[in-house]
GROMACS .gro file of C-alpha atoms in nm:
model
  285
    1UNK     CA    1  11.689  -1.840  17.049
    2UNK     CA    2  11.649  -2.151  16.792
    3UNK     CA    3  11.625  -2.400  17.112
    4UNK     CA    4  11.324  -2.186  17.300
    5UNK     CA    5  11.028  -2.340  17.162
    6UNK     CA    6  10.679  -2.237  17.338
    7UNK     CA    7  10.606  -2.600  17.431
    8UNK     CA    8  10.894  -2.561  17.633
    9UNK     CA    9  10.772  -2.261  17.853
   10UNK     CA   10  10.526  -2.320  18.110
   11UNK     CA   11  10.341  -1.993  18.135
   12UNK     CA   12  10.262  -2.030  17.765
   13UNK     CA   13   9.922  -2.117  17.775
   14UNK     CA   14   9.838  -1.780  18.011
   15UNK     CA   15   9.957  -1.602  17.714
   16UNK     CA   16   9.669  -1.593  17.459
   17UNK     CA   17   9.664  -1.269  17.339
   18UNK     CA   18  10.049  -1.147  17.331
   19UNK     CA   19  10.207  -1.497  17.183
   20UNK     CA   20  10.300  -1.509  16.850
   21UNK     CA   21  10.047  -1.763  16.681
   22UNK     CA   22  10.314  -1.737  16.379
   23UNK     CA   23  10.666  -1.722  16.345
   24UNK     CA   24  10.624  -1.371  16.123
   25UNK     CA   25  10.297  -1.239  16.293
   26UNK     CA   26  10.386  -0.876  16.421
   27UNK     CA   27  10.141  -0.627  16.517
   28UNK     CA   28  10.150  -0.289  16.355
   29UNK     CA   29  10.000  -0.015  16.593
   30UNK     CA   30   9.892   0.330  16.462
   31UNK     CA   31   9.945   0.620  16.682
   32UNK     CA   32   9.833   0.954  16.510
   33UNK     CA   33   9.952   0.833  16.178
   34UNK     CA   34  10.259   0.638  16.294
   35UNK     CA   35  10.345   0.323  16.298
   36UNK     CA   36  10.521   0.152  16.551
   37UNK     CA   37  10.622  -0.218  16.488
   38UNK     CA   38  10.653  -0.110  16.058
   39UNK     CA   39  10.937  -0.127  15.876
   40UNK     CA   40  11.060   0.247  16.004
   41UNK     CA   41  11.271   0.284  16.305
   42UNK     CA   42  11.006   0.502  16.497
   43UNK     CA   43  11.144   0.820  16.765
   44UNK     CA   44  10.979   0.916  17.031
   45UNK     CA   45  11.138   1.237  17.232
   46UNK     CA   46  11.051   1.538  17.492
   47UNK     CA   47  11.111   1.630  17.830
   48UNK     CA   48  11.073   1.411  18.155
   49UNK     CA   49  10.805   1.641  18.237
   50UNK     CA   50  10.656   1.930  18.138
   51UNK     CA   51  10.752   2.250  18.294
   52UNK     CA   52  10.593   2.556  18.094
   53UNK     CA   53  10.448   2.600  17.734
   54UNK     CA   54  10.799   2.774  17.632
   55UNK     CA   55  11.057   2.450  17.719
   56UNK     CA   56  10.794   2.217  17.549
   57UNK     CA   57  10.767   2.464  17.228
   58UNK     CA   58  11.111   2.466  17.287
   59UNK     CA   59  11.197   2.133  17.241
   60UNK     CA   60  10.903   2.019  17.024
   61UNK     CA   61  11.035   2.279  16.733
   62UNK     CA   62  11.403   2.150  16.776
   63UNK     CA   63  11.295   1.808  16.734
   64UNK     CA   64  11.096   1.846  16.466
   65UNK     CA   65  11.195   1.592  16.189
   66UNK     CA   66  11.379   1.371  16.413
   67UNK     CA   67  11.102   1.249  16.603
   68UNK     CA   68  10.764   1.074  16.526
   69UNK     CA   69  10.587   1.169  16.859
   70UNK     CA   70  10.618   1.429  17.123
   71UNK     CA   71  10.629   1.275  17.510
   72UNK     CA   72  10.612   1.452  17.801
   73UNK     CA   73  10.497   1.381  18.175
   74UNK     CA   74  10.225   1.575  18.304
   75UNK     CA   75  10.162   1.365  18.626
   76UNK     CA   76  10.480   1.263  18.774
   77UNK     CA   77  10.467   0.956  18.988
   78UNK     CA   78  10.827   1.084  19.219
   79UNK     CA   79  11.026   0.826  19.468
   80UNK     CA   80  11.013   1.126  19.650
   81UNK     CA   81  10.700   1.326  19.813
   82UNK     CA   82  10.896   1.653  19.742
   83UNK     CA   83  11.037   1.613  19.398
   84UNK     CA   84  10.843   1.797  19.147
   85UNK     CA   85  10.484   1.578  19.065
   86UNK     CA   86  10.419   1.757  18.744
   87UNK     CA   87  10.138   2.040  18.613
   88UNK     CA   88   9.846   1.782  18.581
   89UNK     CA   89   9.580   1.889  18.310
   90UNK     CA   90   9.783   2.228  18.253
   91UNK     CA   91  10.098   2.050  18.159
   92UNK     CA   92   9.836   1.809  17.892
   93UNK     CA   93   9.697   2.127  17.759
   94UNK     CA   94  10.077   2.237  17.649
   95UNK     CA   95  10.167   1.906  17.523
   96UNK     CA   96   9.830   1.928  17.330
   97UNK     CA   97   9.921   2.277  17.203
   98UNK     CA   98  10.332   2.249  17.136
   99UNK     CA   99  10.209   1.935  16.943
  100UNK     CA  100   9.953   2.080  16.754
  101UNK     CA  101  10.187   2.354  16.588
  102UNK     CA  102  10.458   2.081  16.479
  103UNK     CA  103  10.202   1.828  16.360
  104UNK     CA  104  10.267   1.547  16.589
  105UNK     CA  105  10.109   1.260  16.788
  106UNK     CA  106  10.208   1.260  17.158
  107UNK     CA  107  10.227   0.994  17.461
  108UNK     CA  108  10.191   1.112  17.793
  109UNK     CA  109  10.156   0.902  18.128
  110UNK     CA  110   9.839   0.801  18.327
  111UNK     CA  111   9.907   0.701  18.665
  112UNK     CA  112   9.569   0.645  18.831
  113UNK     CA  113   9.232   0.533  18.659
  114UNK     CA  114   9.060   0.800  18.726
  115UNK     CA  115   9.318   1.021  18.519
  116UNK     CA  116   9.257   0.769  18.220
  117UNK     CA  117   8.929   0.953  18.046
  118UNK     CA  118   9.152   1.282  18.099
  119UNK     CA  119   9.503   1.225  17.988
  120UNK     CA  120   9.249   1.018  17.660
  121UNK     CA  121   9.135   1.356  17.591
  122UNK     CA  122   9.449   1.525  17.474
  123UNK     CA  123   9.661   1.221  17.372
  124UNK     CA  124   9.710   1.017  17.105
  125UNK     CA  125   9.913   0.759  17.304
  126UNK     CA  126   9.896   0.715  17.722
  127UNK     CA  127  10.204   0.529  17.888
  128UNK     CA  128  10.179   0.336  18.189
  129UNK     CA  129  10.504   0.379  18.382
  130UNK     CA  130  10.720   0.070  18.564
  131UNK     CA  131  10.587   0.160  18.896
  132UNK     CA  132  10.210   0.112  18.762
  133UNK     CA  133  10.319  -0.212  18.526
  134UNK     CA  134  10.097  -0.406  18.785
  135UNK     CA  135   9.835  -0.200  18.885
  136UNK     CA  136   9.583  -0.405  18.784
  137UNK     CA  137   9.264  -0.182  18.822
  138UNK     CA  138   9.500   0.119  18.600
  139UNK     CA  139   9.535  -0.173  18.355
  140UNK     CA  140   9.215  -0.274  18.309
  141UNK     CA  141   9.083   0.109  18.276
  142UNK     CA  142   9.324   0.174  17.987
  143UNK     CA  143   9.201  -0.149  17.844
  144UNK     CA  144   8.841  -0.015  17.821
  145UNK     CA  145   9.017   0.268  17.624
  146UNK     CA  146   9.039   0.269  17.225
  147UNK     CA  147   9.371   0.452  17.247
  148UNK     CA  148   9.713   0.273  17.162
  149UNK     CA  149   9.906   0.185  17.503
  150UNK     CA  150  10.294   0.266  17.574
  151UNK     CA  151  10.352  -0.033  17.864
  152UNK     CA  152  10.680  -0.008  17.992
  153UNK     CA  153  10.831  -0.238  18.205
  154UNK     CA  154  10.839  -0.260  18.579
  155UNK     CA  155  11.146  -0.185  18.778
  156UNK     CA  156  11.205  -0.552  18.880
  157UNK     CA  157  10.931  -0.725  18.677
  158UNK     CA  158  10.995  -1.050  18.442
  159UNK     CA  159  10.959  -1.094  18.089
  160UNK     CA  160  10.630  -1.327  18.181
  161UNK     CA  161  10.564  -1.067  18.450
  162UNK     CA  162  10.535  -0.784  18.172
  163UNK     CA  163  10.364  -0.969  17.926
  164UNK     CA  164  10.081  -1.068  18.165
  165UNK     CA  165  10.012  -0.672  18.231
  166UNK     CA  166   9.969  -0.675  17.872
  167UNK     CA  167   9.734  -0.963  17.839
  168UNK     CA  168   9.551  -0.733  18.138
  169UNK     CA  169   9.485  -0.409  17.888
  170UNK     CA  170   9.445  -0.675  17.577
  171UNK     CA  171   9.164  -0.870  17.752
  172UNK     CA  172   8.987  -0.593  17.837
  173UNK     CA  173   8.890  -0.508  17.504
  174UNK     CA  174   9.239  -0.267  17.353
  175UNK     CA  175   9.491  -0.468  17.158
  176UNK     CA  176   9.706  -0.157  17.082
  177UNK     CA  177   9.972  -0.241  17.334
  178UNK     CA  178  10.357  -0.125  17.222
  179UNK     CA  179  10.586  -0.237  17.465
  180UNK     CA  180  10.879  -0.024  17.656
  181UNK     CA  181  11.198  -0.139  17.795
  182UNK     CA  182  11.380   0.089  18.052
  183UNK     CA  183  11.597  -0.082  18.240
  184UNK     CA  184  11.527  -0.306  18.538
  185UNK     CA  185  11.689  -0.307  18.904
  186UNK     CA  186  12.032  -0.446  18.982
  187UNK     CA  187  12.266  -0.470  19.223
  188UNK     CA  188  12.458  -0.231  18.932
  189UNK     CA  189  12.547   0.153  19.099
  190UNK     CA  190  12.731   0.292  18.833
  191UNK     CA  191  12.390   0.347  18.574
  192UNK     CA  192  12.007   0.442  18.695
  193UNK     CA  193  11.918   0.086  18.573
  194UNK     CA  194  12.053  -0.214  18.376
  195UNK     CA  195  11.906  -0.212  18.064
  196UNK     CA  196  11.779  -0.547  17.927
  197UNK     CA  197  11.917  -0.558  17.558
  198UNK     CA  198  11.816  -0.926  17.543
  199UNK     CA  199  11.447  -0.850  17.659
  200UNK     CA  200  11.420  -0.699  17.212
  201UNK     CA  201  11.493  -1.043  17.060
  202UNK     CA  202  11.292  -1.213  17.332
  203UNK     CA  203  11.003  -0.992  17.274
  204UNK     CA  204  11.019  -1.029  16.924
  205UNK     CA  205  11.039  -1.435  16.964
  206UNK     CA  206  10.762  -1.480  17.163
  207UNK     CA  207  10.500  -1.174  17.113
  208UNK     CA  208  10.403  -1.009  16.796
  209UNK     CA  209  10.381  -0.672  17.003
  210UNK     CA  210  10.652  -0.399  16.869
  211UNK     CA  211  10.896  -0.316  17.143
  212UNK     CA  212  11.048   0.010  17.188
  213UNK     CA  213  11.358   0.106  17.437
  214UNK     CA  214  11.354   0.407  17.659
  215UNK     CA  215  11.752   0.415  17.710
  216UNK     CA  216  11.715   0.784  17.867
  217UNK     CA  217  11.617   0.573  18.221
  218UNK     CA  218  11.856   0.275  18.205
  219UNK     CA  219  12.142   0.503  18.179
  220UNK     CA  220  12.074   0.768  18.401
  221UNK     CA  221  12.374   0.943  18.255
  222UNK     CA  222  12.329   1.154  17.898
  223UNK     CA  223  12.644   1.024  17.828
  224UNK     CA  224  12.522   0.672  17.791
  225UNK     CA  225  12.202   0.729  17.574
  226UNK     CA  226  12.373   0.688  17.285
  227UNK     CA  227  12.527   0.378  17.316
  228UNK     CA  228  12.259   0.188  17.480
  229UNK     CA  229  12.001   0.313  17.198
  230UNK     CA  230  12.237   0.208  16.910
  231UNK     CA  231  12.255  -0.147  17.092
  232UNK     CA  232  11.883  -0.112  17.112
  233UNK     CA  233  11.846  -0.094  16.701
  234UNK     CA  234  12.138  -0.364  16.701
  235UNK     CA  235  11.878  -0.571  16.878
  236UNK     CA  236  11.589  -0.488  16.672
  237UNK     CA  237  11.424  -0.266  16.870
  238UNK     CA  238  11.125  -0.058  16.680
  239UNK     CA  239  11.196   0.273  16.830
  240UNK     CA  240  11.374   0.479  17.089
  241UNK     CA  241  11.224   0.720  17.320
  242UNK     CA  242  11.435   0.961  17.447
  243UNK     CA  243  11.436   1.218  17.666
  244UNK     CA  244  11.537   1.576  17.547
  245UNK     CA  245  11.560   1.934  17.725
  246UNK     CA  246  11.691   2.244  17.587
  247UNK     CA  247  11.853   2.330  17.916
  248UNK     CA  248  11.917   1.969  18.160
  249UNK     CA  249  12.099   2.169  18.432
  250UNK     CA  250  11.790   2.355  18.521
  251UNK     CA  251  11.554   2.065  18.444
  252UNK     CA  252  11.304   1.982  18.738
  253UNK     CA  253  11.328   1.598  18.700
  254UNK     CA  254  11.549   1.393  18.521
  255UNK     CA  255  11.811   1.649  18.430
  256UNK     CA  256  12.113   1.406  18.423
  257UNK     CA  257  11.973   1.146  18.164
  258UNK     CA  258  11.854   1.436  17.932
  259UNK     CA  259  12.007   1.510  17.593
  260UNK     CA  260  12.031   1.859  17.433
  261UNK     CA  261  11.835   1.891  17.122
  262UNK     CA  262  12.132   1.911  16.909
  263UNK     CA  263  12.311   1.576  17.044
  264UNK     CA  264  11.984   1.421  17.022
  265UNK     CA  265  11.950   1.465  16.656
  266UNK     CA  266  12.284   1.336  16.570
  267UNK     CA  267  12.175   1.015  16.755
  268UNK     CA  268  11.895   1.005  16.540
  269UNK     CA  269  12.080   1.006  16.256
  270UNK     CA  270  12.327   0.779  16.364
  271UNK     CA  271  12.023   0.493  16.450
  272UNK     CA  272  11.894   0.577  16.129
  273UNK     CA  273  12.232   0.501  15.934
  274UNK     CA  274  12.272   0.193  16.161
  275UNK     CA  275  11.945   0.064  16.072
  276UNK     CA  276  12.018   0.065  15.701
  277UNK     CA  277  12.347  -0.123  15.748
  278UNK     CA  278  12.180  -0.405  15.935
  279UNK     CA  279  11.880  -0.398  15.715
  280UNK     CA  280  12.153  -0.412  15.406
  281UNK     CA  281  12.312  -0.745  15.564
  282UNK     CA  282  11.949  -0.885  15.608
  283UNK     CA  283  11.872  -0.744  15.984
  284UNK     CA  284  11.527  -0.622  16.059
  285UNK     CA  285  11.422  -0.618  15.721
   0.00000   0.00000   0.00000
């Protein structure tokens, strides 16, 4: 990283608002009281989507303490027409509530503008998905919006790519953008996605935006959360978001990826331990 100097990169200049104007500037963004880009490792965990106000009690009690914010999907944006497309204001309304009774901030996904003044209304935090990384007229809505922005990135989008959709929401008047990487395509079959690990010290080169890593869909497999979110706070990541489910075999999307509650707060803990070690050698301090 010592050898990629901005002068060197041509999209530079169409980078105003993102670039790091210092070599220390980073951007602290408050969502409901936490703060992601800080010195804490910040968790974000819940279902893929919401399926009834029981499973997101459910998981929002067992989480409790081992995450910072509740997510879960209320519209759905499916590859499929068929595939479950989520319970819309209803499923809000129990993210809202199951929220409310364990004191946290929650992040939910928009995915059309004319959702944005809705989905505003019960969340602290509103995620644009890959698929919508570059819809432009989404971007610009949520910009117009006071409330922070999760922006993950798009399934086959570049760095500069990314960063641009962010200069879209910052130019239009919000600068609480957090970044999310997921994974991008491959030719890989074996995992959901490959995830970038070298997209966190890149990030943190260039932009003074916090990045977080949603391993949950670059694995596709529960069995690979773990390690790719430990590489993740290698990295320097500034948080994990996870996705968790009291009961994955009978989940309606995203079963596979989905850790139990119990696994998910040993990974927690384990982060959290790794963090310290790093931070005790001079890392992410």
């Amino acid at each position: 990283m010592d050898t990629l100097k901005h002068k060197d990169l041509p999209f530079w200049e169409s980078l105003p608002l993102t670039s790091k104007k210092h070599p220390d500037e980073q951007s602290v963004i408050n969502v409901g009281g936490v703060q992601i880009g800080g010195p804490e490792l910040v968790f974000i965990a819940g279902p893929c989507s919401i399926e009834s106000i029981e499973q997101i009690r459910t998981v929002a009690r067992a989480v409790k303490g081992h995450a910072h914010i509740l997510r879960g999907g209320a519209f759905k944006p499916r590859t499929s027409p068929y595939s479950f497309q989520g319970l819309a204001e209803e499923g809000l309304a129990m993210l809202q509530a199951a929220a409310a009774e364990v004191g946290m901030p929650t992040v939910s996904e928009v995915v059309s503008p004319e959702d944005v003044d809705l989905v505003a209304a019960y969340v602290d935090m509103l995620q644009i998905g890959a698929r919508n990384m570059q819809n432009y007229a989404l971007l610009r809505k949520v910009g117009q919006c006071q409330k922070p922005i999760l922006l993950k990135r798009g399934l086959a989008a570049t760095i500069e790519e990314w960063l641009l959709s962010a200069e879209y929401i910052m130019s239009a008047g919000n600068p609480k953008v957090v970044l999310c990487e997921r994974g991008i395509r491959t030719f890989e079959t074996l995992t959901r996605n490959t995830l970038d690990i070298s997209a966190v010290p890149i990030i943190k080169h260039l932009s003074h935006l916090p990045i977080i890593i949603d391993p949950s869909h670059a694995a596709g497999r529960w069995n690979l959360v773990e390690p790719l979110a430990l590489a993740a706070v290698a990295a320097g990541a500034d948080g994990l978001m996870i996705e968790v489910h009291p009961h994955p075999e009978d989940a309606l999307s995203d079963g596979p990826q989905s850790l139990l509650p119990e696994r998910y707060c040993r990974l927690v803990e384990s982060a959290r331990e790794l963090r310290l070690l790093l931070e005790g050698r001079g890392l992410h301090a």
